[in-house]
XYZ file of C-alpha atoms in Angstrom:
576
model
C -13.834 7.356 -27.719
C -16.819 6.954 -25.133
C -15.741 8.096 -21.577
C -16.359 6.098 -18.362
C -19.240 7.198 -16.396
C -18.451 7.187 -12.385
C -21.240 7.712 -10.374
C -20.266 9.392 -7.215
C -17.935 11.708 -6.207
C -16.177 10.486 -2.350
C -12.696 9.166 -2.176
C -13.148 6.019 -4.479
C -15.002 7.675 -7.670
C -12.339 10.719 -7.368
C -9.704 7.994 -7.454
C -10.968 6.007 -10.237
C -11.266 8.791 -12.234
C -7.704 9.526 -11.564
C -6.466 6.469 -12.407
C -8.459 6.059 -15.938
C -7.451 9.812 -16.728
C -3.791 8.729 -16.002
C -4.243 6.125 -18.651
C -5.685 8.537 -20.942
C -9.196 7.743 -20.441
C -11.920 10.301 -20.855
C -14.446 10.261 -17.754
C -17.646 11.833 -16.818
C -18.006 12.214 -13.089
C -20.887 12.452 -11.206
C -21.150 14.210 -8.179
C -24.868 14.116 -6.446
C -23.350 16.911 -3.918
C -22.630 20.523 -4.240
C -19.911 20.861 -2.418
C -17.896 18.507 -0.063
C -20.309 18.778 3.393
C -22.673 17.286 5.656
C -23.035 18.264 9.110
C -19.788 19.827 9.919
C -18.973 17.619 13.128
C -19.181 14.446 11.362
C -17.126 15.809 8.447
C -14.543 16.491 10.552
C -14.691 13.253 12.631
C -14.103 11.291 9.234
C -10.865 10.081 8.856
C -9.168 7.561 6.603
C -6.184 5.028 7.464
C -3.835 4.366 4.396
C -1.414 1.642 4.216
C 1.910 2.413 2.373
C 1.148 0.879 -1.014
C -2.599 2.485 -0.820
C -0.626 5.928 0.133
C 1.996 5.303 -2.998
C -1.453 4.787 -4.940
C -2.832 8.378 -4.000
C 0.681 10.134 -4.294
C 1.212 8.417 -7.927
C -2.405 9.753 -9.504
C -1.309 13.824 -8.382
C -1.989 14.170 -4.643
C 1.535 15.260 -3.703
C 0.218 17.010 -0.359
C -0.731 13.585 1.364
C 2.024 13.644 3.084
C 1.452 17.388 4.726
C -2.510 16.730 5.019
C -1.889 13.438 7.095
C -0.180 12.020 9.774
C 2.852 9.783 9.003
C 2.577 7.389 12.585
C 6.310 6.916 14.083
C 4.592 4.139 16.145
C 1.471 1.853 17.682
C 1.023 0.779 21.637
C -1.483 -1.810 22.860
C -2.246 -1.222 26.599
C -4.749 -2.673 28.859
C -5.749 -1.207 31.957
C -2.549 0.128 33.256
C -0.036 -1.994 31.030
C 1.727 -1.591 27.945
C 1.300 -5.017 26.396
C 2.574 -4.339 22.794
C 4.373 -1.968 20.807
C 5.539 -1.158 17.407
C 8.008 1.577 16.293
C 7.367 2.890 12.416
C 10.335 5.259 12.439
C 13.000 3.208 11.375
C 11.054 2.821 8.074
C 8.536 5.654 7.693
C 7.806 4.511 4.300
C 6.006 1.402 5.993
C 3.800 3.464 8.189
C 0.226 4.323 7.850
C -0.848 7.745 7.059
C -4.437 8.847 9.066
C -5.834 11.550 7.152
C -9.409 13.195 7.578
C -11.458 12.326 4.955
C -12.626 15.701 3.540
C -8.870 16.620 2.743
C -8.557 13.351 0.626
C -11.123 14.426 -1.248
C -10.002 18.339 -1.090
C -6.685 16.876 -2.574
C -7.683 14.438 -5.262
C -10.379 17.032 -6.599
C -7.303 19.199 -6.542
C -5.039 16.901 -8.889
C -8.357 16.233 -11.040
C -8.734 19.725 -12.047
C -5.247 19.715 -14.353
C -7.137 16.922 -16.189
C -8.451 18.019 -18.984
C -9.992 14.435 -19.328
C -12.222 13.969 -16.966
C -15.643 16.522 -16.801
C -17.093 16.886 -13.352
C -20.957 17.464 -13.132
C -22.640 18.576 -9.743
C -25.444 18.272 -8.246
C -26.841 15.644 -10.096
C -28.035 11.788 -9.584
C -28.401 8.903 -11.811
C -31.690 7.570 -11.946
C -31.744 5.108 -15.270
C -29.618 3.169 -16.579
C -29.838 0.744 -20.431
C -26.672 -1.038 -21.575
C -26.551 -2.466 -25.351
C -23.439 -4.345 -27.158
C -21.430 -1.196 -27.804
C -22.017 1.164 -24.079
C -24.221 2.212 -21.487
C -26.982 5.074 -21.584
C -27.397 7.285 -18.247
C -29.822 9.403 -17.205
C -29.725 11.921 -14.493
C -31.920 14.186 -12.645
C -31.574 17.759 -10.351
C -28.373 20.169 -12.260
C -28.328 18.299 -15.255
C -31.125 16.501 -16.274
C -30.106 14.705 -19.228
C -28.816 11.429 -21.204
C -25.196 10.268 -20.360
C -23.236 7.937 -23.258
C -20.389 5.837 -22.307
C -18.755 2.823 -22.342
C -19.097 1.902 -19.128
C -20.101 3.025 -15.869
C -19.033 2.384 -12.485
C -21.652 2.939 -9.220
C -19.035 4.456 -6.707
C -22.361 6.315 -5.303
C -21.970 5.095 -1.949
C -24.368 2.079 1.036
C -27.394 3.198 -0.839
C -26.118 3.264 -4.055
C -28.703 4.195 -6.777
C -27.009 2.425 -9.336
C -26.690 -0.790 -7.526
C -30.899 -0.796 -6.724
C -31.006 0.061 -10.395
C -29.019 -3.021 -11.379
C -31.542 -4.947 -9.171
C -28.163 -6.579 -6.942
C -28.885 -7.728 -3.231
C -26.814 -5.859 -0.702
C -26.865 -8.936 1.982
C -24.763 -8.401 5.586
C -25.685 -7.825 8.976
C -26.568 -4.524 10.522
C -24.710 -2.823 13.656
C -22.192 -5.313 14.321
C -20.443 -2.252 16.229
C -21.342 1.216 17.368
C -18.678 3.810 17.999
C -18.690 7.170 19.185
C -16.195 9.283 17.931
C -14.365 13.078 17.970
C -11.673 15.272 16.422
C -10.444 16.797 19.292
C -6.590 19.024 19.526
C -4.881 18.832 22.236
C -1.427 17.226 23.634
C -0.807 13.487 24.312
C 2.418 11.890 25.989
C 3.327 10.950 22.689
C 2.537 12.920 19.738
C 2.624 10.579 16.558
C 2.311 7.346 17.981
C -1.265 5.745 18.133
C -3.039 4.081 20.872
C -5.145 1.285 21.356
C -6.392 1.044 25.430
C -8.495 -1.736 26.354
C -10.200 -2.135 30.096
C -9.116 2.068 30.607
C -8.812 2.420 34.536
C -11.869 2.909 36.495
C -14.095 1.543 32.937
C -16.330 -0.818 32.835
C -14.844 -4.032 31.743
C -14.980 -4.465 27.775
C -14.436 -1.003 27.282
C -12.037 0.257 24.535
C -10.628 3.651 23.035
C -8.356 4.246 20.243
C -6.600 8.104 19.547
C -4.828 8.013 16.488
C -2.827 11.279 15.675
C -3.730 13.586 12.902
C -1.648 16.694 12.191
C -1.805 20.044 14.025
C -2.175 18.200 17.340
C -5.007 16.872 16.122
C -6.473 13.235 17.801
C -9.178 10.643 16.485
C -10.169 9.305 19.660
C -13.217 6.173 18.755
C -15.065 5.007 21.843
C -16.691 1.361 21.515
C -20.494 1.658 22.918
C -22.541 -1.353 22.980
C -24.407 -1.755 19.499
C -28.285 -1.248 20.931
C -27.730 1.384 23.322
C -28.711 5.198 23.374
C -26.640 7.731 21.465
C -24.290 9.529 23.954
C -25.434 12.984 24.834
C -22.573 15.507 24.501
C -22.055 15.712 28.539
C -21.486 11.832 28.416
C -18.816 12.289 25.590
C -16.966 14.729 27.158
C -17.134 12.869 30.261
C -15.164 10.008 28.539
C -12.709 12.250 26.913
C -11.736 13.543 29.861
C -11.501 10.685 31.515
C -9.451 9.145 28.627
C -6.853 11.849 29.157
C -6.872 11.671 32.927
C -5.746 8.264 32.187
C -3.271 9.055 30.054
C -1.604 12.693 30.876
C -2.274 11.916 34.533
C -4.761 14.698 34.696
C -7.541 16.471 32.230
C -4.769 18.370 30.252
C -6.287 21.014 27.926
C -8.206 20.261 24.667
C -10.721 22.072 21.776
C -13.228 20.206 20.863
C -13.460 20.083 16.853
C -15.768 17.506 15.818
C -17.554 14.386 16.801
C -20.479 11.566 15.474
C -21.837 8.686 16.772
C -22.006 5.515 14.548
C -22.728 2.183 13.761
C -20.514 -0.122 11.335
C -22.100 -2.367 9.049
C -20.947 -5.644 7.433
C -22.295 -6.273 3.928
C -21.189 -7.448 0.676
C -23.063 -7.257 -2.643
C -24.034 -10.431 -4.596
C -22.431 -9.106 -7.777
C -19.835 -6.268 -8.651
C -20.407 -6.564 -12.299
C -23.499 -6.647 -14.860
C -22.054 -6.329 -18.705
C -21.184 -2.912 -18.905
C -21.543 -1.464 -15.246
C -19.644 -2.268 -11.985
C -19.907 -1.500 -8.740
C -17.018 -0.346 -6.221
C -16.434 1.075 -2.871
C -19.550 1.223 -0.384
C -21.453 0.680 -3.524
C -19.918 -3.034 -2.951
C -19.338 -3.594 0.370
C -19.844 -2.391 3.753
C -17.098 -2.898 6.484
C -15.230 -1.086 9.503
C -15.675 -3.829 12.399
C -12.009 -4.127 14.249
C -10.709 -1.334 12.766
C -10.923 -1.893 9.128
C -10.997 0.902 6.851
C -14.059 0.899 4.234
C -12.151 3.754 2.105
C -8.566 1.745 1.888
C -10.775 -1.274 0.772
C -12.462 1.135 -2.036
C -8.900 2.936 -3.172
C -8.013 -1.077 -3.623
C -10.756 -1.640 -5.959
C -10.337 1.743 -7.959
C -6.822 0.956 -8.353
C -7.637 -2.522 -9.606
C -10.557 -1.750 -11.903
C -8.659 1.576 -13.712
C -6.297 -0.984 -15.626
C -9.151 -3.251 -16.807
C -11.528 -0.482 -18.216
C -8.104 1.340 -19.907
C -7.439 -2.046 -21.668
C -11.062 -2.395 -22.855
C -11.327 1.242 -23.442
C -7.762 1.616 -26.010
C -7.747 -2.259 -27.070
C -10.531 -3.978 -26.241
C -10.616 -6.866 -23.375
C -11.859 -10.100 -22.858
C -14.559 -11.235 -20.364
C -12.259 -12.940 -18.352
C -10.298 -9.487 -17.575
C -13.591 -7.201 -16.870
C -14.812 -10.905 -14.786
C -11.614 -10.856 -12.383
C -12.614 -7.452 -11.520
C -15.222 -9.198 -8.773
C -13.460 -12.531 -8.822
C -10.587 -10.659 -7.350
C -11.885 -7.780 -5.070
C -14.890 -9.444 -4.039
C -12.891 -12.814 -3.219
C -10.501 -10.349 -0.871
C -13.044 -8.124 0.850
C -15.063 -11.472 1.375
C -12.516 -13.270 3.002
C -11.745 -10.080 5.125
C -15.072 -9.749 5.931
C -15.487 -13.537 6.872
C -12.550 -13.359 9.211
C -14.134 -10.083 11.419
C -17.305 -11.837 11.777
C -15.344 -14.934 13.444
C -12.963 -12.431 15.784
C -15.951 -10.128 16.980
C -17.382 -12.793 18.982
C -13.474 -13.831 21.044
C -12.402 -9.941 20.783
C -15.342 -8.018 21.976
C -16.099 -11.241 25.062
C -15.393 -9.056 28.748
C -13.066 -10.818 31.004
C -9.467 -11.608 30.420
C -7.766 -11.707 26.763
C -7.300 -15.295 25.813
C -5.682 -17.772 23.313
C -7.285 -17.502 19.689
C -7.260 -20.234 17.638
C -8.763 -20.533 13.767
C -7.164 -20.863 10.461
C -8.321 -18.134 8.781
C -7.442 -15.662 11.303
C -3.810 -16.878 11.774
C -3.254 -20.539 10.907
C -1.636 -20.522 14.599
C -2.003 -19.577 17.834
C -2.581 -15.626 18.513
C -2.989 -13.600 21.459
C -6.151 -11.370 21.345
C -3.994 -8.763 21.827
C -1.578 -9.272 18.641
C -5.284 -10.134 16.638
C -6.757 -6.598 17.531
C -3.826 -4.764 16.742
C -3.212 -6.473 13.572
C -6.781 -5.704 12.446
C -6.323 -2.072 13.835
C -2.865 -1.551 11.805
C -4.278 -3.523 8.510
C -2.328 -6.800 9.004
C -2.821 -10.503 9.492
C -6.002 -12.365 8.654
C -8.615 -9.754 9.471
C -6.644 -7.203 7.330
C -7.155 -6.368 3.895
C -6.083 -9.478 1.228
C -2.871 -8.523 -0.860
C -2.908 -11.828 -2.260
C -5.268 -12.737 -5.754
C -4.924 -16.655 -5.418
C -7.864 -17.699 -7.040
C -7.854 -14.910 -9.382
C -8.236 -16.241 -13.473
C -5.450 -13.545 -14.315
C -2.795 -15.975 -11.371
C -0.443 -18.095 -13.019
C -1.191 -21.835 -12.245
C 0.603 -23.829 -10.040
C 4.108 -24.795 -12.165
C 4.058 -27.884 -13.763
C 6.633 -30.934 -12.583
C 9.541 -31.910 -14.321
C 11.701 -34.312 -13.865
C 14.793 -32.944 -15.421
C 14.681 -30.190 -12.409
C 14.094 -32.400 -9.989
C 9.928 -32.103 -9.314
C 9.852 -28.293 -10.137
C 9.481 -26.394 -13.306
C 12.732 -25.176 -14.989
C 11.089 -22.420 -16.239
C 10.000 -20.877 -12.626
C 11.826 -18.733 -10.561
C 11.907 -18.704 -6.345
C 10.958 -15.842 -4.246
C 8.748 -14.388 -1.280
C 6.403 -13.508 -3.475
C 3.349 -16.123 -4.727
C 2.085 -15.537 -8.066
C -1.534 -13.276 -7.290
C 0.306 -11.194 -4.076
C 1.111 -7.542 -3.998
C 5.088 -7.196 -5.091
C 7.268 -5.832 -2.147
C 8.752 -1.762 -2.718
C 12.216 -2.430 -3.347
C 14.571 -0.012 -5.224
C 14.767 -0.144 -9.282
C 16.954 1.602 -12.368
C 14.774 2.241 -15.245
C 16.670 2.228 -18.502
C 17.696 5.781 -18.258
C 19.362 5.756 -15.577
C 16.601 6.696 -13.343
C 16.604 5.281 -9.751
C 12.954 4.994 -7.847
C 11.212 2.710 -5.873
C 8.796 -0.361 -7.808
C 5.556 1.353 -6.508
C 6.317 4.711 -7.846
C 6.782 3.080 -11.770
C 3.112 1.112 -11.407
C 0.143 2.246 -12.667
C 0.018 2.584 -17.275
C 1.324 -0.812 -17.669
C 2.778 -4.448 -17.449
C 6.468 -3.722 -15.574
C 8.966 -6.403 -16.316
C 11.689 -6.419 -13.289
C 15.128 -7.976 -13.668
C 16.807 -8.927 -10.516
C 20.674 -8.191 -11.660
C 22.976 -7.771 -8.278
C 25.819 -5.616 -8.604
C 24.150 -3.506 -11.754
C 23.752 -0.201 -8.874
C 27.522 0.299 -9.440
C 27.224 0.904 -12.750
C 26.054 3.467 -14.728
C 22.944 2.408 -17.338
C 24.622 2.348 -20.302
C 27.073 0.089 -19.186
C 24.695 -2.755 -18.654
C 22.032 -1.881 -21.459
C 24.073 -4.086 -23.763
C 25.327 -6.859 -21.465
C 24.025 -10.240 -19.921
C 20.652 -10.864 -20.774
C 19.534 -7.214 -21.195
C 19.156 -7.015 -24.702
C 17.384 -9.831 -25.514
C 14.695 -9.126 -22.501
C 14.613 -5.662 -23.630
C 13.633 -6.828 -27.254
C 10.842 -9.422 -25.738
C 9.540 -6.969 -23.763
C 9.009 -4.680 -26.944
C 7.191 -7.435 -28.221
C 4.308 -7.965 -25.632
C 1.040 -8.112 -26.381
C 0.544 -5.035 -24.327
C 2.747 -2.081 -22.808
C 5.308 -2.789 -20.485
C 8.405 -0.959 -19.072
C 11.335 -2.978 -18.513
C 13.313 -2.322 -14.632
C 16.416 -3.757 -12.620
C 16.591 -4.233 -9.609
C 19.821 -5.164 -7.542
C 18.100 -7.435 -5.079
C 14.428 -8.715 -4.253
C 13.116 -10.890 -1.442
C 13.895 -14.453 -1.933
C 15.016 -13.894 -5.891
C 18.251 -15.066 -7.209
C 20.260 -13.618 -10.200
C 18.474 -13.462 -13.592
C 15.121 -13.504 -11.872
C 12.375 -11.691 -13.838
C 9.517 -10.292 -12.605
C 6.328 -9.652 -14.048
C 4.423 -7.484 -12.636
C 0.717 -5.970 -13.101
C -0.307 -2.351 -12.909
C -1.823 -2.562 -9.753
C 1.305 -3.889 -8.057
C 0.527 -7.709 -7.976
C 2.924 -10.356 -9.344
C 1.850 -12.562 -12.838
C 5.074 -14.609 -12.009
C 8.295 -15.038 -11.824
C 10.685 -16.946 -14.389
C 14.663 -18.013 -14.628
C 16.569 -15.592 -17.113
C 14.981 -14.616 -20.798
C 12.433 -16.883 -22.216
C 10.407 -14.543 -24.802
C 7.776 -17.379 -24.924
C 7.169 -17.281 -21.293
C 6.921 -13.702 -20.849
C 4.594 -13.720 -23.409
C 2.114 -15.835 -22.601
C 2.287 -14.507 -18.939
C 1.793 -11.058 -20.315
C -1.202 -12.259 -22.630
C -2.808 -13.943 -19.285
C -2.294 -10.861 -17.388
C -4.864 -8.608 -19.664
C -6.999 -11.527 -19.877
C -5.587 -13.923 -22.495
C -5.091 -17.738 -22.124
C -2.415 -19.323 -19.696
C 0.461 -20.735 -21.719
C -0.227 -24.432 -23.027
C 0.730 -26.973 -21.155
C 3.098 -28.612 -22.878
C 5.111 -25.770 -23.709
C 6.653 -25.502 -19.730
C 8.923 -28.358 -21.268
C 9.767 -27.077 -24.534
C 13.521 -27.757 -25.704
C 13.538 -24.683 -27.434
C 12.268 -22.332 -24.352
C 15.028 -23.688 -22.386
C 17.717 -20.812 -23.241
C 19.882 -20.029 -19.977
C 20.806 -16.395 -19.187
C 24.335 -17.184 -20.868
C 22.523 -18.868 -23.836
C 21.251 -17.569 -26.962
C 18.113 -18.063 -27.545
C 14.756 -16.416 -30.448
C 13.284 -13.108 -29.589
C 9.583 -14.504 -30.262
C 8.732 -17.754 -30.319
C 8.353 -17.871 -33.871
C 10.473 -15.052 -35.029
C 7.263 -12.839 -35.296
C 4.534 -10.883 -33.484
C 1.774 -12.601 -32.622
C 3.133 -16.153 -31.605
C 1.986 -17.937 -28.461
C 4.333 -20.002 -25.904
C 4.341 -22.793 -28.562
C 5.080 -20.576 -31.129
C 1.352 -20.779 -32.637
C -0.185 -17.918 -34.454
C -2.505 -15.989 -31.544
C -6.015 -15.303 -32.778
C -7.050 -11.612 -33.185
C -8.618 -11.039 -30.003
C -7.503 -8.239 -28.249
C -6.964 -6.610 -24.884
């Protein structure tokens, strides 16, 4: 078996080569650097901001110390000038909180949970600098510690903005340059209120526009970003210190003491390649896009398109896959960063105006009326229409819309209600694998397809008591039967679902659909359109003999046999 090549060694290539090496994928990793480095100020000033399911994501592939590295947030306040004019309190559910963690201890801890896999060979110090592709892999070569020819089956450019592999693949890197500037320090010291981050427009005695954030880190460590007007002169390090002190003045009352640990002065950049894939080699990460206007985190954005990619290249790796799986790749990341990067470039203009917050109006920043105030936070926390897309609506892998039938009054009879659209991230609810095992959904993604029936009153019951009852035997024999792997949960309740709802659910966490009771067809043909198959014929929504209720009987397979389709047609011998 050929490994993956990943070119570049940060927080996204480290991830992806987690994730394929948790599916049993051999990978070559490239790492141009050394050693993790740079100037030491500005590796210390880097931080990342992880949402929950991007957190789960990290914790799932080894890094158990996440948790100790980073900073859990109990809570967020807005103020401006002397006001508190919005607040949110993460303690009540610390599992929904984002976790700030400085960026060289990602990477300290992923390289840590890479080096018990025997899978995946790091090389340093070296860069690619040709690439060929033919029908069966791609050819690398690279220059400085090892200068030599690479085989694989594919490779993915994770090499960072000036990615060499991109330039090699001859892709435009369009955007626009310095649509902020932000100076920026690590600094320890002690706040009114350790663990909850701040966001302080118009700071007393600032000039008007100005705004800091301080977002806590661990060890009484603080991010504090300063926003500087995008053309002016870099701050000397008497001017930076003048702010910080100032900034706690404001907010202690008085310069309280601090240390100093690190600090940088940047510009954010908004740009988005014209392509993410070319055959056999893809691009992810900063490699792909460019982004960090309004708060939004370039490295979350990359973990999302590791996580999303790793499935893909493990089905084409082990089973082969179809063009229209290793296609949604960029049809689905690309559409989402895209959209999130459209959105910024409409808010800068209202959000960064001087003079009094106002009423913000535009559909794809709210589809109602938002304060400026809600707006910025939102795209500070990861929310809301400037935040990162969990939803794949136009994705080729997204069930259609269901088809009408009048028997059911308009609606299919074959799908199944809940908060959930088909193409959107799945919500963390508690599950009981078939051993008995109780976890949360996000902790059983990541190999395969995860089938999830919604059966209230099962927690009060031990496993075995329900193995053979209701409809579990029957789903548990059509899930054997999928084209693909898939592990079969219950859950006691899920937002919006009814009894006998099943869930199918992608590795990455993002619902395929949702049906009424057992219909082997159905799941099927869902699970076939999930790794890149064809969406279930149309006819076959109406299908007398699909129709089985959970108290009916009703075939295992369509046909009785492997290999049958939603109309109980022989499925040609493509695979993946």
């Amino acid at each position: 078996m050929d490994p993956v090549i990943v070119a570049g060694a940060g927080p996204v290539g480290l991830t992806l080569a987690l994730a394929l090496a948790h599916r049993d994928v051999p990978v070559i990793l490239l790492d141009e650097a050394e050693v993790l480095g740079g100037a030491e100020g500005l590796r210390q000033a880097r931080t990342c901001v992880l949402g929950p399911a991007t957190a789960a994501l990290v914790e799932r592939l080894g890094y158990g110390g996440l948790r100790g590295d980073g900073a859990t947030w109990t809570g967020w306040r807005t103020l401006r000038r002397r006001t508190e004019v919005l607040r949110l309190d993460f303690g009540a559910d610390p599992a929904g909180a984002p976790v700030h963690v400085a960026q060289y201890l990602l990477e300290k801890g992923l390289r840590t949970a890479l080096s018990s896999r025997g899978s995946v060979r790091v090389v340093s110090g070296c860069r690619v600098d040709a690439v060929e592709q033919d029908a069966r892999g791609v050819t690398v070569h690279t220059k400085g510690a090892e200068e030599t020819w690479w085989r694989g089956s594919y490779l993915v450019g994770c090499d960072g903005p000036r990615s060499t592999v991109r330039k090699l693949l001859g892709v435009r890197f369009p955007g626009r340059t310095a649509v902020d500037r932000h100076a920026v320090v690590t600094v320890r010291t002690e706040l009114p209120e350790p663990g909850v981050a701040l966001l302080h427009r118009d700071p007393p005695g600032a000039p008007a526009g100005q705004e800091i954030t301080a977002r806590p880190l661990p060890d009484g460590r603080w991010r504090m970003d300063w926003l500087l007007p995008v053309h002016g002169r870099q701050l000397t390090s008497d001017a930076l210190v003048e702010r910080l002190r100032a900034a706690l003045t404001a907010w202690c009352g008085k310069v309280v003491p601090y240390e100093l640990v690190g600090s940088a002065d940047y510009p954010v950049h908004q740009r988005l390649a014209r392509a993410w894939r070319a055959d056999r080699v893809f691009l992810a990460g900063d490699a792909a896009h460019l982004m960090g206007a309004l708060g939004a985190q370039s490295v979350e954005e990359g973990l999302r398109d590791a996580e999303n990619l790793a499935w893909k290249l493990a089905l084409a790796v082990h089973d082969g896959a179809s063009d229209l799986l290793l296609d949604s790749y960029e049809a689905e990341r690309r559409g989402a960063v895209g959209t999130r990067l459209r959105a910024t470039d409409q808010a800068l203009p209202l959000l960064r105006a001087n003079g009094a917050w106002q009423t913000v109006r535009h559909s794809l920043l709210s589809g109602s009326a938002r304060g400026q105030v809600e707006l910025l936070t939102d795209s500070h926390l990861g929310r809301g229409g400037t935040a990162a897309s969990t939803v794949y609506g136009r994705s080729p892998l997204t069930v259609p819309a269901p088809r009408s039938s009048a028997r059911s009054g308009g609606v299919s009879s074959l799908a199944a209600e809940c908060d959930t659209r088909p193409g959107e991230a799945v919500a963390d609810v508690d599950v009981t694998a078939l051993d008995g095992t109780v976890s949360r959904l996000r902790d059983r993604l990541g190999r395969g397809l995860v089938v999830v029936l919604v059966a209230p009153g099962t927690g009060v019951w031990e496993s075995r008591h329900w193995l053979t009852a209701g409809l579990m035997p029957r789903l548990a024999s059509a899930v054997a039967a999928l084209p693909t792997g898939a592990e079969l949960l219950v859950a006691e309740t899920y937002p919006g679902a009814t009894a006998h709802t099943v869930l199918l659910v992608r590795p990455d966490g993002h619902l395929v659909a949702a049906m009424v009771g057992c219909r082997p067809a159905e799941l099927y043909s869902y699970a076939d359109l999930a790794r890149g198959g064809p969406p279930a014929p149309a006819g076959s929504r109406d299908d007398p003999a699909d129709d089985a209720t959970p108290d009916e009987g009703g075939p295992d397979r369509p046909d009785g046999r492997p290999g049958g389709d939603a109309a109980g047609h022989q499925v040609s011998g493509r695979t993946g």
